[in-house]
Structures are given as structure tokens and as C-alpha cells.
Tab-separated table of C-alpha atoms in Angstrom:
chain	number	residue	atom	x	y	z
W	1	UNK	CA	65.354	-79.261	-21.082
W	2	UNK	CA	64.326	-82.480	-22.931
W	3	UNK	CA	61.440	-84.811	-21.915
W	4	UNK	CA	61.765	-88.645	-21.392
W	5	UNK	CA	60.294	-89.314	-24.695
W	6	UNK	CA	63.122	-87.477	-26.520
W	7	UNK	CA	60.725	-85.103	-28.191
W	8	UNK	CA	61.946	-81.489	-27.722
W	9	UNK	CA	59.443	-79.760	-25.613
W	10	UNK	CA	58.200	-76.386	-27.221
W	11	UNK	CA	55.134	-74.831	-26.394
W	12	UNK	CA	53.636	-71.764	-27.939
W	13	UNK	CA	53.048	-68.931	-25.512
W	14	UNK	CA	50.980	-65.572	-26.277
W	15	UNK	CA	52.849	-62.679	-26.342
W	16	UNK	CA	51.862	-60.974	-22.936
W	17	UNK	CA	50.123	-57.545	-23.329
W	18	UNK	CA	48.434	-55.354	-20.985
W	19	UNK	CA	44.991	-53.710	-21.305
W	20	UNK	CA	44.899	-50.148	-20.247
W	21	UNK	CA	41.592	-48.465	-20.198
W	22	UNK	CA	41.679	-44.698	-19.127
W	23	UNK	CA	38.653	-43.480	-17.396
W	24	UNK	CA	39.873	-40.135	-16.484
W	25	UNK	CA	42.437	-37.868	-17.538
W	26	UNK	CA	44.440	-38.379	-14.287
W	27	UNK	CA	45.114	-41.910	-15.277
W	28	UNK	CA	47.056	-40.831	-18.145
W	29	UNK	CA	50.584	-41.892	-17.706
W	30	UNK	CA	53.149	-39.242	-18.088
W	31	UNK	CA	54.881	-40.648	-20.989
W	32	UNK	CA	51.752	-41.289	-22.594
W	33	UNK	CA	52.961	-40.218	-26.285
W	34	UNK	CA	55.032	-43.550	-26.019
W	35	UNK	CA	51.877	-45.764	-25.556
W	36	UNK	CA	50.147	-46.959	-28.571
W	37	UNK	CA	47.782	-44.726	-30.140
W	38	UNK	CA	49.456	-41.871	-27.872
W	39	UNK	CA	50.732	-40.047	-30.657
W	40	UNK	CA	47.310	-38.735	-31.350
W	41	UNK	CA	47.275	-36.845	-28.571
W	42	UNK	CA	48.082	-33.249	-29.278
W	43	UNK	CA	48.554	-30.148	-26.896
W	44	UNK	CA	48.185	-26.416	-27.578
W	45	UNK	CA	51.176	-24.111	-27.413
W	46	UNK	CA	51.517	-23.592	-23.698
W	47	UNK	CA	48.861	-25.654	-22.548
W	48	UNK	CA	47.759	-29.252	-21.985
W	49	UNK	CA	44.584	-29.132	-23.710
W	50	UNK	CA	43.663	-32.563	-25.255
W	51	UNK	CA	42.501	-31.459	-28.839
W	52	UNK	CA	41.422	-34.262	-31.506
W	53	UNK	CA	41.408	-33.619	-35.077
W	54	UNK	CA	37.885	-34.492	-36.942
W	55	UNK	CA	39.344	-37.278	-38.893
W	56	UNK	CA	40.708	-39.014	-35.894
W	57	UNK	CA	37.546	-38.407	-33.949
W	58	UNK	CA	35.537	-40.230	-37.098
W	59	UNK	CA	38.076	-43.010	-37.242
W	60	UNK	CA	37.271	-43.988	-33.641
W	61	UNK	CA	33.469	-44.482	-34.423
W	62	UNK	CA	34.161	-48.012	-35.399
W	63	UNK	CA	36.587	-48.985	-32.506
W	64	UNK	CA	35.429	-52.281	-30.672
W	65	UNK	CA	35.066	-49.976	-27.637
W	66	UNK	CA	32.216	-48.033	-29.182
W	67	UNK	CA	30.190	-51.099	-30.478
W	68	UNK	CA	28.225	-51.779	-27.165
W	69	UNK	CA	25.987	-48.811	-25.720
W	70	UNK	CA	27.477	-47.296	-22.554
W	71	UNK	CA	26.536	-49.538	-19.450
W	72	UNK	CA	24.931	-46.665	-17.507
W	73	UNK	CA	22.613	-45.249	-20.287
W	74	UNK	CA	19.357	-44.028	-19.364
W	75	UNK	CA	16.745	-46.108	-20.992
W	76	UNK	CA	14.176	-44.221	-23.174
W	77	UNK	CA	12.376	-46.447	-25.540
W	78	UNK	CA	12.745	-45.184	-29.050
W	79	UNK	CA	15.410	-43.053	-28.226
W	80	UNK	CA	18.360	-44.972	-26.413
W	81	UNK	CA	16.776	-48.146	-26.762
W	82	UNK	CA	14.945	-49.628	-29.877
W	83	UNK	CA	11.035	-49.306	-29.814
W	84	UNK	CA	11.333	-53.156	-29.846
W	85	UNK	CA	13.220	-54.617	-27.075
W	86	UNK	CA	16.174	-57.306	-27.431
W	87	UNK	CA	17.380	-56.091	-31.024
W	88	UNK	CA	20.706	-54.543	-30.738
W	89	UNK	CA	21.807	-51.907	-33.339
W	90	UNK	CA	24.928	-53.804	-34.340
W	91	UNK	CA	22.900	-56.762	-35.349
W	92	UNK	CA	24.467	-59.037	-32.210
W	93	UNK	CA	21.697	-60.967	-30.369
W	94	UNK	CA	22.044	-61.947	-26.821
W	95	UNK	CA	22.038	-65.801	-26.726
W	96	UNK	CA	19.086	-66.039	-24.674
W	97	UNK	CA	16.685	-64.056	-26.780
W	98	UNK	CA	17.786	-65.288	-30.333
W	99	UNK	CA	14.822	-67.505	-30.876
W	100	UNK	CA	12.455	-64.699	-29.897
W	101	UNK	CA	14.620	-62.027	-32.136
W	102	UNK	CA	14.432	-64.567	-35.114
W	103	UNK	CA	10.694	-64.296	-34.853
W	104	UNK	CA	10.563	-60.570	-34.585
W	105	UNK	CA	12.893	-59.512	-37.195
W	106	UNK	CA	11.515	-57.189	-39.379
W	107	UNK	CA	12.198	-54.101	-41.774
W	108	UNK	CA	11.558	-51.883	-38.774
W	109	UNK	CA	15.077	-52.972	-37.513
W	110	UNK	CA	16.584	-50.377	-39.896
W	111	UNK	CA	15.541	-47.832	-37.436
W	112	UNK	CA	18.958	-47.884	-35.691
W	113	UNK	CA	21.068	-48.610	-38.746
W	114	UNK	CA	24.363	-46.924	-38.385
W	115	UNK	CA	25.366	-44.549	-41.254
W	116	UNK	CA	29.077	-44.175	-42.107
N	1	UNK	CA	32.805	-72.738	-41.112
N	2	UNK	CA	32.076	-73.584	-37.330
N	3	UNK	CA	31.457	-77.634	-36.873
N	4	UNK	CA	31.313	-77.020	-32.821
N	5	UNK	CA	28.340	-76.347	-30.985
N	6	UNK	CA	29.783	-73.082	-30.082
N	7	UNK	CA	27.327	-70.194	-30.732
N	8	UNK	CA	28.426	-68.223	-33.708
N	9	UNK	CA	27.944	-65.033	-32.020
N	10	UNK	CA	30.537	-65.963	-29.423
N	11	UNK	CA	32.969	-67.049	-32.095
N	12	UNK	CA	32.553	-63.635	-33.564
N	13	UNK	CA	33.198	-61.787	-30.654
N	14	UNK	CA	36.343	-63.731	-29.852
N	15	UNK	CA	37.700	-63.421	-33.287
N	16	UNK	CA	37.236	-59.666	-33.143
N	17	UNK	CA	38.857	-59.479	-29.965
N	18	UNK	CA	42.027	-61.511	-31.159
N	19	UNK	CA	42.279	-59.067	-34.113
N	20	UNK	CA	42.053	-55.845	-32.343
N	21	UNK	CA	45.548	-54.227	-31.665
N	22	UNK	CA	46.319	-52.719	-28.459
N	23	UNK	CA	45.510	-49.346	-30.133
N	24	UNK	CA	41.946	-50.444	-30.489
N	25	UNK	CA	41.809	-51.240	-26.632
N	26	UNK	CA	42.738	-47.962	-25.085
N	27	UNK	CA	40.179	-45.125	-24.772
N	28	UNK	CA	41.343	-41.585	-25.544
N	29	UNK	CA	40.578	-39.158	-22.914
N	30	UNK	CA	38.853	-35.680	-23.662
N	31	UNK	CA	39.718	-32.681	-22.164
N	32	UNK	CA	36.315	-32.350	-20.475
N	33	UNK	CA	33.483	-34.672	-19.105
N	34	UNK	CA	30.257	-34.225	-20.962
N	35	UNK	CA	26.647	-35.188	-20.261
N	36	UNK	CA	24.182	-35.915	-23.015
N	37	UNK	CA	20.651	-34.757	-21.943
N	38	UNK	CA	16.956	-35.615	-23.704
N	39	UNK	CA	14.209	-32.987	-23.382
N	40	UNK	CA	10.797	-34.399	-24.341
N	41	UNK	CA	8.100	-31.873	-24.341
N	42	UNK	CA	5.288	-33.415	-22.068
N	43	UNK	CA	2.940	-30.522	-20.882
N	44	UNK	CA	1.642	-32.692	-18.077
N	45	UNK	CA	4.956	-32.509	-16.389
N	46	UNK	CA	7.170	-29.553	-14.999
N	47	UNK	CA	9.844	-28.383	-17.772
N	48	UNK	CA	12.365	-29.663	-15.542
N	49	UNK	CA	11.085	-33.051	-15.033
N	50	UNK	CA	11.073	-33.449	-18.869
N	51	UNK	CA	14.867	-32.989	-18.868
N	52	UNK	CA	16.918	-36.086	-18.372
N	53	UNK	CA	20.662	-37.026	-18.385
N	54	UNK	CA	21.155	-40.080	-20.920
N	55	UNK	CA	24.785	-40.426	-19.839
N	56	UNK	CA	28.052	-38.861	-19.238
N	57	UNK	CA	31.430	-39.609	-21.212
N	58	UNK	CA	35.076	-38.378	-21.133
N	59	UNK	CA	36.613	-40.507	-23.627
N	60	UNK	CA	36.420	-40.646	-27.480
N	61	UNK	CA	35.067	-44.146	-27.601
N	62	UNK	CA	32.692	-43.663	-24.787
N	63	UNK	CA	31.183	-40.534	-26.806
N	64	UNK	CA	30.723	-43.192	-29.928
N	65	UNK	CA	29.447	-45.916	-27.748
N	66	UNK	CA	26.584	-43.357	-26.889
N	67	UNK	CA	26.262	-41.454	-30.032
N	68	UNK	CA	26.177	-45.062	-32.190
N	69	UNK	CA	23.103	-46.323	-30.008
N	70	UNK	CA	21.018	-43.362	-29.678
N	71	UNK	CA	18.208	-42.256	-32.167
N	72	UNK	CA	19.181	-39.790	-34.672
N	73	UNK	CA	18.319	-35.946	-34.168
N	74	UNK	CA	16.419	-35.963	-37.292
N	75	UNK	CA	14.222	-38.985	-36.068
N	76	UNK	CA	13.384	-37.409	-32.963
N	77	UNK	CA	9.662	-36.209	-32.290
N	78	UNK	CA	8.895	-32.536	-32.556
N	79	UNK	CA	9.359	-30.745	-29.284
N	80	UNK	CA	12.472	-32.869	-28.284
N	81	UNK	CA	16.048	-31.650	-27.707
N	82	UNK	CA	19.418	-33.325	-27.444
N	83	UNK	CA	21.892	-31.188	-25.457
N	84	UNK	CA	25.564	-32.006	-24.670
N	85	UNK	CA	26.965	-29.794	-21.797
N	86	UNK	CA	30.273	-30.004	-19.769
N	87	UNK	CA	29.313	-32.133	-16.822
N	88	UNK	CA	28.144	-29.834	-14.133
N	89	UNK	CA	26.456	-27.355	-16.216
N	90	UNK	CA	22.667	-27.900	-16.870
N	91	UNK	CA	21.255	-26.970	-20.402
N	92	UNK	CA	19.231	-24.167	-19.090
N	93	UNK	CA	19.353	-20.221	-19.053
N	94	UNK	CA	19.193	-20.379	-15.174
N	95	UNK	CA	22.387	-22.165	-14.774
N	96	UNK	CA	25.315	-20.449	-13.354
N	97	UNK	CA	27.364	-20.950	-16.300
N	98	UNK	CA	24.544	-19.885	-18.705
N	99	UNK	CA	22.864	-17.062	-17.156
N	100	UNK	CA	25.316	-14.471	-18.550
N	101	UNK	CA	25.788	-16.306	-21.777
N	102	UNK	CA	24.287	-16.915	-25.343
N	103	UNK	CA	24.351	-18.737	-28.293
N	104	UNK	CA	25.388	-19.188	-32.071
N	105	UNK	CA	22.168	-20.001	-33.540
N	106	UNK	CA	21.791	-22.106	-36.722
N	107	UNK	CA	18.140	-22.057	-38.138
N	108	UNK	CA	17.366	-25.008	-40.187
N	109	UNK	CA	14.357	-24.992	-42.854
N	110	UNK	CA	12.230	-27.986	-42.973
N	111	UNK	CA	13.993	-29.505	-45.990
N	112	UNK	CA	17.229	-29.576	-44.153
N	113	UNK	CA	15.959	-32.048	-41.428
N	114	UNK	CA	16.778	-34.974	-43.628
N	115	UNK	CA	19.825	-33.622	-45.578
N	116	UNK	CA	21.743	-31.388	-43.015
N	117	UNK	CA	20.550	-31.511	-39.549
N	118	UNK	CA	22.341	-34.837	-38.494
N	119	UNK	CA	25.466	-33.855	-40.035
N	120	UNK	CA	25.578	-30.450	-38.593
N	121	UNK	CA	24.742	-31.801	-35.144
N	122	UNK	CA	27.628	-34.426	-35.450
N	123	UNK	CA	30.071	-31.754	-36.544
N	124	UNK	CA	29.012	-29.513	-33.765
N	125	UNK	CA	29.550	-32.535	-31.202
N	126	UNK	CA	32.872	-33.301	-32.876
N	127	UNK	CA	34.162	-29.617	-32.222
N	128	UNK	CA	33.050	-29.930	-28.684
N	129	UNK	CA	34.714	-32.958	-27.657
N	130	UNK	CA	37.777	-32.464	-29.815
N	131	UNK	CA	38.173	-29.049	-28.411
N	132	UNK	CA	38.116	-27.282	-31.908
N	133	UNK	CA	37.690	-24.041	-30.327
N	134	UNK	CA	41.031	-24.216	-28.731
N	135	UNK	CA	41.503	-21.699	-26.173
N	136	UNK	CA	37.788	-20.534	-26.309
N	137	UNK	CA	36.814	-23.942	-25.752
N	138	UNK	CA	36.788	-22.872	-22.173
N	139	UNK	CA	34.142	-20.260	-22.915
N	140	UNK	CA	31.686	-22.970	-24.487
N	141	UNK	CA	29.233	-24.640	-22.221
N	142	UNK	CA	27.497	-26.954	-24.612
N	143	UNK	CA	25.321	-27.633	-27.660
N	144	UNK	CA	21.587	-28.142	-28.141
N	145	UNK	CA	19.465	-29.216	-31.153
N	146	UNK	CA	15.824	-28.416	-31.086
N	147	UNK	CA	13.373	-30.292	-33.051
N	148	UNK	CA	10.497	-28.255	-34.045
N	149	UNK	CA	7.888	-28.548	-36.745
N	150	UNK	CA	8.282	-24.799	-37.274
N	151	UNK	CA	11.772	-25.413	-37.936
N	152	UNK	CA	14.812	-26.997	-36.161
N	153	UNK	CA	17.448	-25.025	-34.237
N	154	UNK	CA	20.940	-25.808	-33.411
N	155	UNK	CA	23.016	-23.861	-30.815
N	156	UNK	CA	26.424	-23.622	-29.521
N	157	UNK	CA	26.093	-22.024	-25.927
N	158	UNK	CA	28.734	-19.858	-24.475
N	159	UNK	CA	29.227	-18.765	-21.049
N	160	UNK	CA	29.512	-14.902	-21.352
N	161	UNK	CA	27.738	-12.719	-24.207
N	162	UNK	CA	30.181	-9.796	-23.586
N	163	UNK	CA	33.289	-11.985	-24.781
N	164	UNK	CA	33.186	-10.720	-28.138
N	165	UNK	CA	36.600	-11.785	-29.434
N	166	UNK	CA	35.950	-15.329	-28.134
N	167	UNK	CA	32.430	-15.443	-29.418
N	168	UNK	CA	33.246	-14.326	-32.887
N	169	UNK	CA	36.409	-16.740	-33.143
N	170	UNK	CA	33.990	-19.695	-31.986
N	171	UNK	CA	31.581	-18.557	-34.680
N	172	UNK	CA	34.277	-18.447	-37.517
N	173	UNK	CA	35.361	-21.801	-36.499
N	174	UNK	CA	31.824	-23.151	-36.509
N	175	UNK	CA	31.057	-21.786	-39.746
N	176	UNK	CA	33.977	-23.423	-41.098
N	177	UNK	CA	33.499	-26.719	-39.663
N	178	UNK	CA	29.691	-26.619	-40.870
N	179	UNK	CA	30.745	-25.640	-44.257
N	180	UNK	CA	28.116	-22.716	-43.889
N	181	UNK	CA	27.571	-20.966	-47.394
N	182	UNK	CA	28.779	-17.312	-47.388
N	183	UNK	CA	25.272	-16.233	-47.904
N	184	UNK	CA	23.872	-17.598	-44.810
N	185	UNK	CA	24.017	-15.261	-41.692
N	186	UNK	CA	24.555	-16.808	-38.366
N	187	UNK	CA	23.599	-14.607	-35.261
N	188	UNK	CA	24.501	-14.898	-31.788
N	189	UNK	CA	21.781	-14.092	-29.218
N	190	UNK	CA	22.048	-13.483	-25.483
N	191	UNK	CA	19.869	-15.827	-23.311
N	192	UNK	CA	18.417	-12.560	-21.710
N	193	UNK	CA	17.292	-11.080	-24.854
N	194	UNK	CA	15.712	-14.648	-25.720
N	195	UNK	CA	13.748	-14.580	-22.293
N	196	UNK	CA	12.675	-11.315	-22.730
N	197	UNK	CA	11.880	-11.223	-26.489
N	198	UNK	CA	8.924	-9.052	-27.188
N	199	UNK	CA	8.035	-10.543	-30.788
N	200	UNK	CA	9.009	-13.404	-32.535
N	201	UNK	CA	12.544	-12.351	-33.358
N	202	UNK	CA	15.409	-12.002	-30.908
N	203	UNK	CA	18.164	-9.429	-31.858
N	204	UNK	CA	21.552	-10.578	-32.663
N	205	UNK	CA	24.601	-9.332	-30.454
N	206	UNK	CA	26.991	-10.574	-33.044
N	207	UNK	CA	26.610	-11.794	-36.514
N	208	UNK	CA	28.827	-13.672	-38.841
């Protein structure tokens, strides 16, 4: 189709993709070995045990999905949350508290430093 | 450089999402759902009230989301424990799944807290969630790290101290994964023996 102006009307479009988050083993599709990343699953002979190699587990440590704490994590100051509220381990700042954090940033932030 | 008034943090997040491939957005399911517990020794409270579930997880990514955002074991105050058990099993001797069981015990000396403790604990957890004990994984209930001034302890708890073959296989895998030197002896103790111990030592049912 051409437009009235004579210019070809070509528009870029994102390649459609689907985001799949598995919350439970029962949601695993039967053809899971064909899903991206699915080739990491392995089973024991005669069983369906999901076994992960050490190196694969370690690779997942830096997944974008592991960068935020679990939503349902119990808050225990000094254990599951920094002793100082508002400073997240990965250095991100929630927008509303950026100002107050800037004032508070100190060497103690290293407490929750990630070691790789 | 950003010239708009979009906050930088937001741009970073968007960029990150755009770069992430589909393999980064799929969570990898674990064989089991696990609960992570925290125990703090507060003598003013009952033992059970000091024991709390931090969260549960059933994917590799959710495990790391938790592990990346909690205090390292070596930084816990003395008297505290972390436990990771299969969901539904409480990290105590009395639980139906533990009362006939025992643990492979790894004792740490004081110097090891800074060098080895976090690595060994992490290795134990990777063994659990990755099902490194294979068929014997069904005998495993969980893992515990006790932070104590007199010496830290780590243990893999199994459900039945009579299951010798399974326990020995678990122990051998554990030694291998922890790179435990041959000179170091690791013992398996039944919980009933630990409860009824007369002195400061508990006999080993098995040894590797």
C-alpha cells in the first residue's frame, strides 16, 4: 500500500515475544527442552529429577531475575534488609528516596556487597 | 549521555530489560520447593518463637534473589542459624521427617569463618537445590549452619540414620563438592544421640 504522499509507508515493529515465568514444576511445558534455556534441564536415568550442575547454578546468580529481593521476604533488619533502610544491595535507589540516600551513603554500604 | 529529564535509574532498567534475552526471563524450576529459616538465640523467647521462615523458593532464580539479598552466614551474630529445608519440614529434631534422622556434621574452627564458612555453606545449598545427591536426594531434609563463638557448624540433615548406603553416598558427594582434605574426618550423628548426649561429644554413626 502506498500513502497519498507517495512515500512508502514502512514501519518498524518489534518481534513479538512471550514472557514465560514458571512458578511451579506443573507449569513446565511438556516440550520444555525446546524452550530457550530448556536444554539446561537434565534428568536422572529412569527418573524425572531436575538436576542442575554447579556451574549452571552459579551462572544464574547474575540473572536479571535475581537482582531484586523476593517480594515475600521476611524483613529482619541486619539480616534480610540492610541495617540502614532504603539502600539496596545492588546500588539501585528507589526514586523517592534518592535524596535522602545521597545524604546517607557511607562506607557501611559495603555490608551487603556481592562477592562473585 | 541522557539529555532528557528521565531519571537515570529508569533508563538503566529499561536498557537492561532490552538487552535481556528470553533465556534471562525464564525461571528454572527446582525439583523441590525449599524454605529458608533464620534462628536467633533470644533467651527471653521460646525456642520456636526465635525460628522464622525468611521465604520459600522453587526456582534457581528465586534462590539467588534470596541469597543475593541476605546477610552472609559469616556475618551473622553468634547464636544465629540459617536453615534451608524442603518445604513442609521444620528445621528441628521433632519434625516427623527428622526424628529418626541425623546429620553429616562439618565443624569449623574459628579461623575458617572468614575463609571457608560462606563457601562451604553456599556449596551445600547448591548441592541441595541442584539435587546433587541424585537418588539419595530424597533422603535429604535440609541443611543448617550454626554460628557459634566456640566454633561454627554446618550440617546436612537426612531423614533416617539407618539408611547407611544412602548416607555414605551423600557424605562422599558432600566431601567431594566441599573439597574436604583427606586428613579431615567427617562424622554422621543421629539426632537421638545428639539429644541424649552425656558429655560434650556425640558418637558418630558413620564416618568418612
